[in-house]
């Protein structure tokens, strides 16, 4: 019988959720992965295990797809030296949160980390991941996706002798407070650079000043175009082999937002 991969054990401390490494992992190419059984109520939460973790044909032991959710802000951690579990969004979650004409309440942040060594870029063990905010309707204090992301970066203890590039694809530009905290991190860590692509512009509470502060700290801030949406689809979505299909008005909305962001940031440059 085909083995099943389930949700790891959840741990929560001081508002930050962590995922324990998968246990009883039996991994080889084309073979079965097994793990702990899932707690109740954690399926179909928007993040799903990648196809490599399903067993044969991407389906569970009972012949149906089995999605499991990761708690707010949490990531999948390495379960063994040879296997890294990376969580993926399902296509519905991607479309709901990244379609640039919609106004979702959540913020999703997909990130990539690379080491810069001349013209070569060497990925880390945790070179990709997804975080999203914890809303007021959920247990514990609300928390923005950018703060979960900063927690994740700090936990790596990046070597100051090396240069790192963080690339983010985020559904909303940072609010004023998060932009300030990202800027502070960049000023304190000159060996880290940030390149951010946003689906849409968050426009409340002095957001323009926050974005200008972030840019002044060295961050590159851009609006997502077809190229970046396609990249996210290919690398952070459980697309089941389907190609990215642009929605009506994607390019027009991107152009409008690009002009708006450029006007905001040019004030800083002038």
XYZ file of C-alpha atoms in Angstrom:
270
model
C 0.000 0.000 0.000
C 1.279 3.449 -0.841
C 2.553 5.363 2.196
C 1.084 8.703 3.215
C 2.669 11.977 4.264
C 0.805 13.859 6.946
C 1.051 17.105 8.819
C 4.035 17.401 11.213
C 3.529 18.045 14.917
C 2.663 21.681 15.650
C 4.505 23.683 18.265
C 3.581 27.229 19.254
C 5.630 29.479 21.551
C 5.254 33.203 22.096
C 3.249 33.691 18.957
C 5.787 32.030 16.659
C 4.804 28.672 15.178
C 7.397 26.088 14.308
C 7.154 22.747 12.568
C 9.039 19.740 13.878
C 11.002 17.670 11.435
C 9.048 14.841 9.855
C 9.621 11.530 11.590
C 9.904 7.961 10.350
C 10.925 9.303 6.984
C 11.695 6.673 4.377
C 12.902 8.431 1.267
C 14.361 7.365 -2.065
C 13.643 8.282 -5.652
C 10.358 6.820 -6.845
C 9.637 5.235 -3.444
C 7.413 5.953 -0.469
C 7.529 8.644 2.202
C 5.888 7.960 5.561
C 5.378 10.169 8.591
C 3.218 11.047 11.565
C -0.548 11.076 11.259
C -2.207 14.498 11.017
C -4.115 16.243 13.783
C -7.755 16.840 13.009
C -8.771 19.985 11.145
C -5.499 20.760 9.345
C -6.344 19.762 5.757
C -7.115 22.053 2.833
C -5.629 25.182 4.371
C -4.079 26.656 1.261
C -0.595 25.162 1.594
C 0.023 21.646 0.334
C 2.859 19.152 0.308
C 4.874 19.055 -2.920
C 4.280 16.252 -5.398
C 7.432 14.399 -4.311
C 5.816 13.786 -0.920
C 2.608 12.106 -2.060
C 3.851 8.690 -3.106
C 2.812 7.335 -6.478
C 1.023 9.777 -8.768
C 0.644 12.504 -6.116
C -2.154 10.718 -4.253
C -2.591 9.214 -0.817
C -3.241 5.643 0.229
C -6.977 5.939 -0.395
C -6.483 7.194 -3.946
C -7.366 10.830 -3.360
C -5.318 14.005 -3.008
C -4.634 14.912 0.603
C -3.729 18.524 1.348
C -2.348 19.561 4.694
C -2.054 23.059 6.071
C 0.911 24.739 7.713
C 0.092 27.094 10.606
C 0.280 30.834 10.047
C 3.839 31.992 9.395
C 5.337 28.537 9.692
C 7.609 26.788 7.233
C 8.468 23.185 6.532
C 11.858 22.331 7.958
C 14.484 19.862 6.816
C 13.607 16.334 7.901
C 16.911 14.690 6.980
C 20.217 15.748 5.392
C 18.993 14.538 2.000
C 15.406 15.761 2.058
C 13.892 19.211 2.432
C 10.128 19.618 2.706
C 9.011 22.786 0.942
C 5.367 23.732 1.169
C 3.433 24.938 -1.838
C 0.266 26.976 -2.244
C -2.658 25.398 -3.979
C -3.740 27.202 -7.150
C -6.862 28.665 -5.541
C -4.824 30.288 -2.766
C -2.383 31.704 -5.302
C -5.111 33.161 -7.513
C -7.041 34.590 -4.567
C -4.021 36.326 -3.053
C -1.850 37.283 -6.026
C -4.390 38.317 -8.681
C -3.550 42.008 -8.826
C -7.161 43.130 -9.332
C -8.430 41.523 -6.114
C -8.193 42.944 -2.590
C -7.605 39.975 -0.240
C -7.230 40.500 3.495
C -4.238 38.172 3.822
C -0.637 38.781 2.804
C 1.440 35.972 1.311
C 5.204 36.287 0.945
C 7.242 33.852 -1.143
C 10.995 34.136 -0.805
C 14.211 32.894 -2.385
C 17.699 33.182 -0.892
C 20.938 33.098 -2.854
C 24.589 33.473 -1.933
C 26.381 35.919 -4.204
C 29.872 34.763 -5.123
C 31.042 36.663 -8.151
C 28.828 35.549 -11.029
C 27.720 32.307 -9.323
C 24.737 31.897 -7.036
C 24.749 28.998 -4.624
C 21.412 28.117 -2.957
C 21.125 27.504 0.761
C 19.516 24.428 2.300
C 16.462 26.600 2.973
C 16.626 28.617 -0.212
C 12.851 28.910 -0.752
C 9.767 29.235 1.381
C 6.356 30.802 1.994
C 5.045 32.776 4.967
C 1.768 34.588 5.491
C 0.220 36.774 8.132
C -1.722 35.755 11.202
C -5.080 37.525 11.195
C -7.058 38.969 14.072
C -9.584 36.129 13.693
C -6.945 33.551 14.655
C -5.535 32.558 18.076
C -2.751 34.732 19.445
C -1.646 38.199 18.479
C -2.031 39.279 14.832
C 1.274 39.352 12.997
C 2.299 40.457 9.527
C 3.994 38.170 7.028
C 7.075 40.401 6.837
C 7.740 39.893 10.561
C 7.579 36.115 10.200
C 9.996 36.507 7.306
C 12.420 38.563 9.416
C 12.263 35.937 12.164
C 13.139 33.299 9.600
C 16.122 35.274 8.245
C 17.518 35.955 11.708
C 17.248 32.269 12.619
C 19.730 31.428 9.844
C 22.579 33.432 11.437
C 23.877 34.331 7.986
C 27.656 34.432 7.664
C 28.769 38.079 7.534
C 31.717 37.097 5.353
C 29.315 36.212 2.535
C 26.849 38.272 0.512
C 23.212 37.187 0.351
C 20.353 38.224 -1.920
C 16.777 37.853 -0.694
C 14.104 37.956 -3.393
C 10.500 38.303 -2.223
C 7.236 37.982 -4.119
C 4.580 39.500 -1.885
C 0.848 39.969 -2.400
C 0.852 43.462 -0.785
C 3.676 45.962 -0.354
C 4.715 46.301 3.306
C 2.834 48.633 5.634
C 4.720 51.572 7.122
C 5.752 49.655 10.258
C 6.938 46.541 8.428
C 8.812 48.644 5.873
C 10.611 50.406 8.726
C 11.586 47.097 10.319
C 12.803 45.661 7.019
C 14.831 48.831 6.456
C 16.365 48.573 9.914
C 17.354 44.963 9.242
C 19.055 45.935 5.971
C 20.950 48.787 7.646
C 22.161 46.423 10.373
C 23.087 43.655 7.902
C 25.043 45.136 5.022
C 25.855 41.622 3.752
C 22.157 41.091 2.872
C 20.326 42.713 -0.051
C 16.576 42.660 -0.686
C 14.759 42.603 -4.013
C 10.979 42.803 -3.553
C 8.223 42.286 -6.124
C 4.671 43.132 -5.021
C 1.370 42.184 -6.621
C -0.361 45.353 -5.377
C 0.276 48.433 -3.238
C -0.923 48.610 0.364
C -2.159 52.185 0.731
C -2.903 53.000 4.374
C -1.206 54.824 7.262
C 1.711 56.699 5.694
C 2.595 53.814 3.422
C 4.487 56.051 0.975
C 7.022 57.114 3.610
C 7.542 53.490 4.608
C 8.303 52.434 1.049
C 10.697 55.335 0.584
C 12.508 54.427 3.808
C 12.830 50.843 2.648
C 14.238 51.949 -0.697
C 16.692 54.312 1.027
C 17.985 51.334 3.038
C 18.968 49.651 -0.238
C 15.920 47.537 -1.087
C 14.785 47.271 -4.690
C 10.980 47.491 -4.822
C 9.047 46.592 -7.962
C 5.564 45.604 -9.083
C 5.020 42.047 -10.265
C 4.515 41.566 -14.001
C 3.628 38.466 -15.996
C 7.231 37.263 -15.593
C 7.121 37.321 -11.778
C 3.610 35.846 -11.544
C 4.719 33.002 -13.798
C 7.850 32.474 -11.691
C 5.756 32.226 -8.515
C 3.353 29.812 -10.186
C 6.199 27.557 -11.266
C 8.103 27.616 -7.968
C 5.580 28.143 -5.153
C 2.314 26.598 -6.407
C 1.233 22.960 -6.544
C 0.276 23.435 -10.208
C 0.179 19.711 -11.077
C 2.080 20.374 -14.302
C -0.282 23.087 -15.558
C 1.185 26.196 -17.189
C 0.512 29.639 -15.749
C -2.481 31.334 -17.348
C -2.667 35.114 -17.088
C -5.998 36.555 -15.957
C -7.733 39.291 -17.939
C -6.256 42.700 -17.196
C -3.026 41.445 -15.578
C -0.716 43.561 -17.751
C -2.872 46.690 -17.601
C -3.121 46.580 -13.808
C 0.634 45.939 -13.491
C 1.376 48.980 -15.640
C -0.930 51.186 -13.546
C 0.674 50.002 -10.316
C 4.190 50.387 -11.743
C 3.496 54.060 -12.504
C 2.042 54.604 -9.034
C 5.008 52.979 -7.290
C 7.486 54.874 -9.454
C 5.844 58.174 -8.491
C 6.054 57.255 -4.798
C 9.722 56.259 -4.915
C 10.871 59.105 -7.170
C 10.084 61.590 -4.402
C 12.849 59.950 -2.381
C 15.268 60.063 -5.320
C 14.586 63.749 -5.915
